N, CA, C and O atoms as a GROMACS GRO file, in nm:
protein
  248
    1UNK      N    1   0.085  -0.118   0.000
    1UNK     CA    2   0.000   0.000   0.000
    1UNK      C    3   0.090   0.125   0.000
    1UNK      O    4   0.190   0.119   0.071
    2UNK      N    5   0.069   0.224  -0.063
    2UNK     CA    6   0.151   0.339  -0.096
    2UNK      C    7   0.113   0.436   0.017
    2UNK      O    8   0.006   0.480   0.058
    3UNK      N    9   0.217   0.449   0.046
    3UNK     CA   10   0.189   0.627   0.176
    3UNK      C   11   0.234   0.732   0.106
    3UNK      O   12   0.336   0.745   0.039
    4UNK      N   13   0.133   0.816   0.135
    4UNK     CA   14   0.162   0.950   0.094
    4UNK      C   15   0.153   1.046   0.224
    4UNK      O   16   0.097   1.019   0.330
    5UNK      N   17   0.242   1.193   0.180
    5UNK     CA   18   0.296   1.299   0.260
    5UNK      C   19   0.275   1.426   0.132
    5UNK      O   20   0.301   1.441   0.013
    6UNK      N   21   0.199   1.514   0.262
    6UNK     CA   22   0.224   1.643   0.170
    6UNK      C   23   0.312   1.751   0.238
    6UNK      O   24   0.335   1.753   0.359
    7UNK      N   25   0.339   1.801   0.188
    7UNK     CA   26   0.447   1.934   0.271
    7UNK      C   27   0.431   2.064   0.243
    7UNK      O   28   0.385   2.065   0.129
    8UNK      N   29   0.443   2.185   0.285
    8UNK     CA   30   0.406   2.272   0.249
    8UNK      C   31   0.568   2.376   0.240
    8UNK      O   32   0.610   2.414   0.349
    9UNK      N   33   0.626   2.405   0.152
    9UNK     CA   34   0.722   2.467   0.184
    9UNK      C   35   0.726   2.637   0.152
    9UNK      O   36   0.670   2.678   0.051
   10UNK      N   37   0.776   2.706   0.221
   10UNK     CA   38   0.759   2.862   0.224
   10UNK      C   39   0.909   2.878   0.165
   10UNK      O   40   1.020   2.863   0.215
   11UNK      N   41   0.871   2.907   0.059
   11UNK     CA   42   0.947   2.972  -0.027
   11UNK      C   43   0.914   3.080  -0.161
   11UNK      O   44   0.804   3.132  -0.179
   12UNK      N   45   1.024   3.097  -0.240
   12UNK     CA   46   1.017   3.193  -0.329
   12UNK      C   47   1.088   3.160  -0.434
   12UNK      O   48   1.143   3.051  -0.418
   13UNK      N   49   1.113   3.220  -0.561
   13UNK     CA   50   1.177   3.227  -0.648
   13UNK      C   51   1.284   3.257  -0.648
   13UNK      O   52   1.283   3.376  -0.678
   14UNK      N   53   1.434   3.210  -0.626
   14UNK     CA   54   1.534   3.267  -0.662
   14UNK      C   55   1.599   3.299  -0.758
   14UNK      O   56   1.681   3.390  -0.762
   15UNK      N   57   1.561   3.214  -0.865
   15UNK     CA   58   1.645   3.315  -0.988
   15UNK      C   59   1.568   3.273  -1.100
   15UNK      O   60   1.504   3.169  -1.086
   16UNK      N   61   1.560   3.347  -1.228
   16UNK     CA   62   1.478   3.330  -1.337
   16UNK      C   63   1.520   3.375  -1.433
   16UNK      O   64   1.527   3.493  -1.467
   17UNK      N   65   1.566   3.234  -1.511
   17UNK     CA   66   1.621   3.270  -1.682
   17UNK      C   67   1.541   3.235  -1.783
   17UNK      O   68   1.562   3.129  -1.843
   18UNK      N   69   1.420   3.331  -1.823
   18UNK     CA   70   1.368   3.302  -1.963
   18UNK      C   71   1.248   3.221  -1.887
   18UNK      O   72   1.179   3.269  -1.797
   19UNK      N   73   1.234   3.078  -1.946
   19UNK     CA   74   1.146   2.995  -1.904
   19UNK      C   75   1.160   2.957  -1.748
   19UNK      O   76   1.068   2.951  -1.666
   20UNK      N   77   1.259   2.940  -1.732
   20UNK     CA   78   1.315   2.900  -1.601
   20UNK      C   79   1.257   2.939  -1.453
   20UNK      O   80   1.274   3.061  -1.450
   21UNK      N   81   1.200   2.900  -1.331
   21UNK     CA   82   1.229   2.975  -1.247
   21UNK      C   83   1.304   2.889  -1.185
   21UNK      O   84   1.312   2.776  -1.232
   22UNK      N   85   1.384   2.924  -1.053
   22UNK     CA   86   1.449   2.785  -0.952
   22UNK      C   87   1.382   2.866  -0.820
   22UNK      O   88   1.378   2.987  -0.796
   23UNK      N   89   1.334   2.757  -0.748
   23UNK     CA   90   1.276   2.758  -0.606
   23UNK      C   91   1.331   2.689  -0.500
   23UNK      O   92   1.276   2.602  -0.432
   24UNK      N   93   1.479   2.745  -0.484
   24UNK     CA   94   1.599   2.645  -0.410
   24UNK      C   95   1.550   2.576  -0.274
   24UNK      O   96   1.602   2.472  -0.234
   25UNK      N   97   1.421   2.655  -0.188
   25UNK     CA   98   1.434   2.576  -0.047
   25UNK      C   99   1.356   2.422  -0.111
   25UNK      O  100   1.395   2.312  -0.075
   26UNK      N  101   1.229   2.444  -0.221
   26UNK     CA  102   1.170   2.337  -0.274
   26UNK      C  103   1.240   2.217  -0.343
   26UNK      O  104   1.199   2.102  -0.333
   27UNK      N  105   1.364   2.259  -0.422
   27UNK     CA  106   1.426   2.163  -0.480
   27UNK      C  107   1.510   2.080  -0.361
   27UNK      O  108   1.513   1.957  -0.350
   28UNK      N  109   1.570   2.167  -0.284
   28UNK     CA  110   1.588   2.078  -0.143
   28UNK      C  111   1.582   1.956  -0.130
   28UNK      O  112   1.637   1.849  -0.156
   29UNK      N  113   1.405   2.056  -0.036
   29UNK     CA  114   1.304   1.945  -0.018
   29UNK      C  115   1.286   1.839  -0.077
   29UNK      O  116   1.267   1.740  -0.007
   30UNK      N  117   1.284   1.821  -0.233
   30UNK     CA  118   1.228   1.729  -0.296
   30UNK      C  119   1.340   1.628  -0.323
   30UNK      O  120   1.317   1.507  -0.328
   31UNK      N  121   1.487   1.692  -0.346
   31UNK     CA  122   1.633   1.564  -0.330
   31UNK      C  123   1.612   1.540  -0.206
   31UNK      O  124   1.650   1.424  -0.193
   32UNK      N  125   1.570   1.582  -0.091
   32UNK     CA  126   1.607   1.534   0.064
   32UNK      C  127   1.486   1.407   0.063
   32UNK      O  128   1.516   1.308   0.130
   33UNK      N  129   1.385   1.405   0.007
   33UNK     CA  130   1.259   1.303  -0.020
   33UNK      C  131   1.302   1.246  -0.088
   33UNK      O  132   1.256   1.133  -0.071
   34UNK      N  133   1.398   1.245  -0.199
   34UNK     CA  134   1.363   1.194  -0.297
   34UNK      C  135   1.491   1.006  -0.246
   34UNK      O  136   1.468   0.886  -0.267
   35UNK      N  137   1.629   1.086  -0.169
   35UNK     CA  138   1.696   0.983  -0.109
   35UNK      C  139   1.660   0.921  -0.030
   35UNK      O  140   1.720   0.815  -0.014
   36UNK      N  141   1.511   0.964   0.087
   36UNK     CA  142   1.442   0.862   0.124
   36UNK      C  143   1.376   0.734   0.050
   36UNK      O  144   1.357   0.629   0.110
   37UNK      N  145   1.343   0.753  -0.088
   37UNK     CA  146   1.277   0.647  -0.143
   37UNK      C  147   1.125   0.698  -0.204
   37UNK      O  148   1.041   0.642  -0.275
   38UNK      N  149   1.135   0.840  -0.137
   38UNK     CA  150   0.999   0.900  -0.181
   38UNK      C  151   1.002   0.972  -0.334
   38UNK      O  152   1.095   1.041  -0.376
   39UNK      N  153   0.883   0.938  -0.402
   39UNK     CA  154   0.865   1.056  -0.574
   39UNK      C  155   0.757   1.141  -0.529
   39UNK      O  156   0.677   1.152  -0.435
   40UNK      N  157   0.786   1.190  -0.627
   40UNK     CA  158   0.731   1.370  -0.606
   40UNK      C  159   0.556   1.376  -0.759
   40UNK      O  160   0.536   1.393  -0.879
   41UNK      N  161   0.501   1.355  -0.661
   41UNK     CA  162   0.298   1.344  -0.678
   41UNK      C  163   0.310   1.483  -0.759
   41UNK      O  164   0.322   1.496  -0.881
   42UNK      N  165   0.306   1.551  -0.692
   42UNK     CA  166   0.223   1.696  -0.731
   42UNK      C  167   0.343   1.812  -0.667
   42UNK      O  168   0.426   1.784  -0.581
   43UNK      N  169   0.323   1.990  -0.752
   43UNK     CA  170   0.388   2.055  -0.686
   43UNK      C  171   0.341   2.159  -0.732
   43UNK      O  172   0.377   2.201  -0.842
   44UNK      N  173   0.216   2.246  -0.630
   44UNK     CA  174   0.147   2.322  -0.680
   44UNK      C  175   0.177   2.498  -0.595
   44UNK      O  176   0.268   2.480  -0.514
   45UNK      N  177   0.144   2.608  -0.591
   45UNK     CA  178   0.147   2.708  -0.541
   45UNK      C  179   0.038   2.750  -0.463
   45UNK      O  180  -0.075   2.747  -0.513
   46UNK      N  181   0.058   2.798  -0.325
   46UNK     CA  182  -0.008   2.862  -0.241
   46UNK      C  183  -0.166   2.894  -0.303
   46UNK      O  184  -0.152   2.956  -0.408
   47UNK      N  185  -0.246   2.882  -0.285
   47UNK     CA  186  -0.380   2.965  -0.339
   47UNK      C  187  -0.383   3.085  -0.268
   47UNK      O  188  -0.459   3.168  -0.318
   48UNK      N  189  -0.336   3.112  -0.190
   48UNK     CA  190  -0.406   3.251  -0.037
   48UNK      C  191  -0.247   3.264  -0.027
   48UNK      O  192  -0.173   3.174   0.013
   49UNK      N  193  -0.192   3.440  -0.088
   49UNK     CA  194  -0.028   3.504  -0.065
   49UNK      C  195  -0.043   3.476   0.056
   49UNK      O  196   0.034   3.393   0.104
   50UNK      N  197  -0.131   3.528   0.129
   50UNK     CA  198  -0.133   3.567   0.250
   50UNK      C  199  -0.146   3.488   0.356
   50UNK      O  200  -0.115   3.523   0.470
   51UNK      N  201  -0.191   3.375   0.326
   51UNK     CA  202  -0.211   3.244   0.430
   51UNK      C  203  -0.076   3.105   0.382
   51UNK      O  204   0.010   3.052   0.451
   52UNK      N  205  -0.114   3.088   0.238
   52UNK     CA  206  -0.009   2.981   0.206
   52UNK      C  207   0.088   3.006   0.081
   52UNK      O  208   0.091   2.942  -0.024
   53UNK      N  209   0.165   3.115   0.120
   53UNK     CA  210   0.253   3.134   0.011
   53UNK      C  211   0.342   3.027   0.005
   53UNK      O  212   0.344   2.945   0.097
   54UNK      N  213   0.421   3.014  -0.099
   54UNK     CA  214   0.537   2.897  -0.082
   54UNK      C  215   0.497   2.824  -0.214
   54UNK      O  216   0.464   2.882  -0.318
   55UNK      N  217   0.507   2.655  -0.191
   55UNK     CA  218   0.452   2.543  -0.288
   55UNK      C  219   0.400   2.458  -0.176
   55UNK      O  220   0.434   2.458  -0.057
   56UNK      N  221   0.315   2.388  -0.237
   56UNK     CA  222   0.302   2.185  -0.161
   56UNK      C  223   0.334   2.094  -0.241
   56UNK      O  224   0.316   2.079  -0.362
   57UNK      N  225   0.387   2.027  -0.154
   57UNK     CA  226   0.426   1.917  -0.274
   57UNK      C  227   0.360   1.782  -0.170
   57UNK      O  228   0.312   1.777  -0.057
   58UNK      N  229   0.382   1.711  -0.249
   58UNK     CA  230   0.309   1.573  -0.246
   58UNK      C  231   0.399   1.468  -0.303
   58UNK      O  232   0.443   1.457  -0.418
   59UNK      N  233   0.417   1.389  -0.190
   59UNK     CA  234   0.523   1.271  -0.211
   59UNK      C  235   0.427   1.131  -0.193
   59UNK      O  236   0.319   1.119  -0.136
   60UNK      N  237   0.509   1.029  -0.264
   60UNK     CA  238   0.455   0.874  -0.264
   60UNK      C  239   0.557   0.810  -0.241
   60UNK      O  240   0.647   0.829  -0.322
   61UNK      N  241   0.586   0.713  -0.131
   61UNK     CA  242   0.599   0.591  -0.137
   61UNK      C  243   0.588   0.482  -0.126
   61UNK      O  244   0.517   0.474  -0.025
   62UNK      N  245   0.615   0.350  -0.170
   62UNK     CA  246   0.559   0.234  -0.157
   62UNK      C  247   0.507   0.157  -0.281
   62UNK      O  248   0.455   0.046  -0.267
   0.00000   0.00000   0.00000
């Protein structure tokens, strides 16, 4: 049976070339999951600046 985890991380954009953005605390996050054994579901943006800025992401494993 697969477990899933969502996370919410507060972050921002650090740098942006063209198409590009990079969201360094998120990419982190997602190598620090990803050497657990966990993949990366979903990775969407805050709906509410003001309540949930950042991303969530959504991990699976199993």
């Amino acid at each position: 049976m697969a477990e899933y985890r969502v996370v919410h991380v507060q972050d921002f954009i650090s740098n942006s070339t063209g198409q590009v953005q990079t969201i360094t605390n998120a990419t982190a996050v997602m190598n620090q999951y990803a050497a657990d054994g966990w993949r990366v579901i979903s990775c969407v943006p805050g709906t509410n600046a003001q309540t949930y800025g950042g991303v969530f992401i959504t991990f699976e494993r199993g």
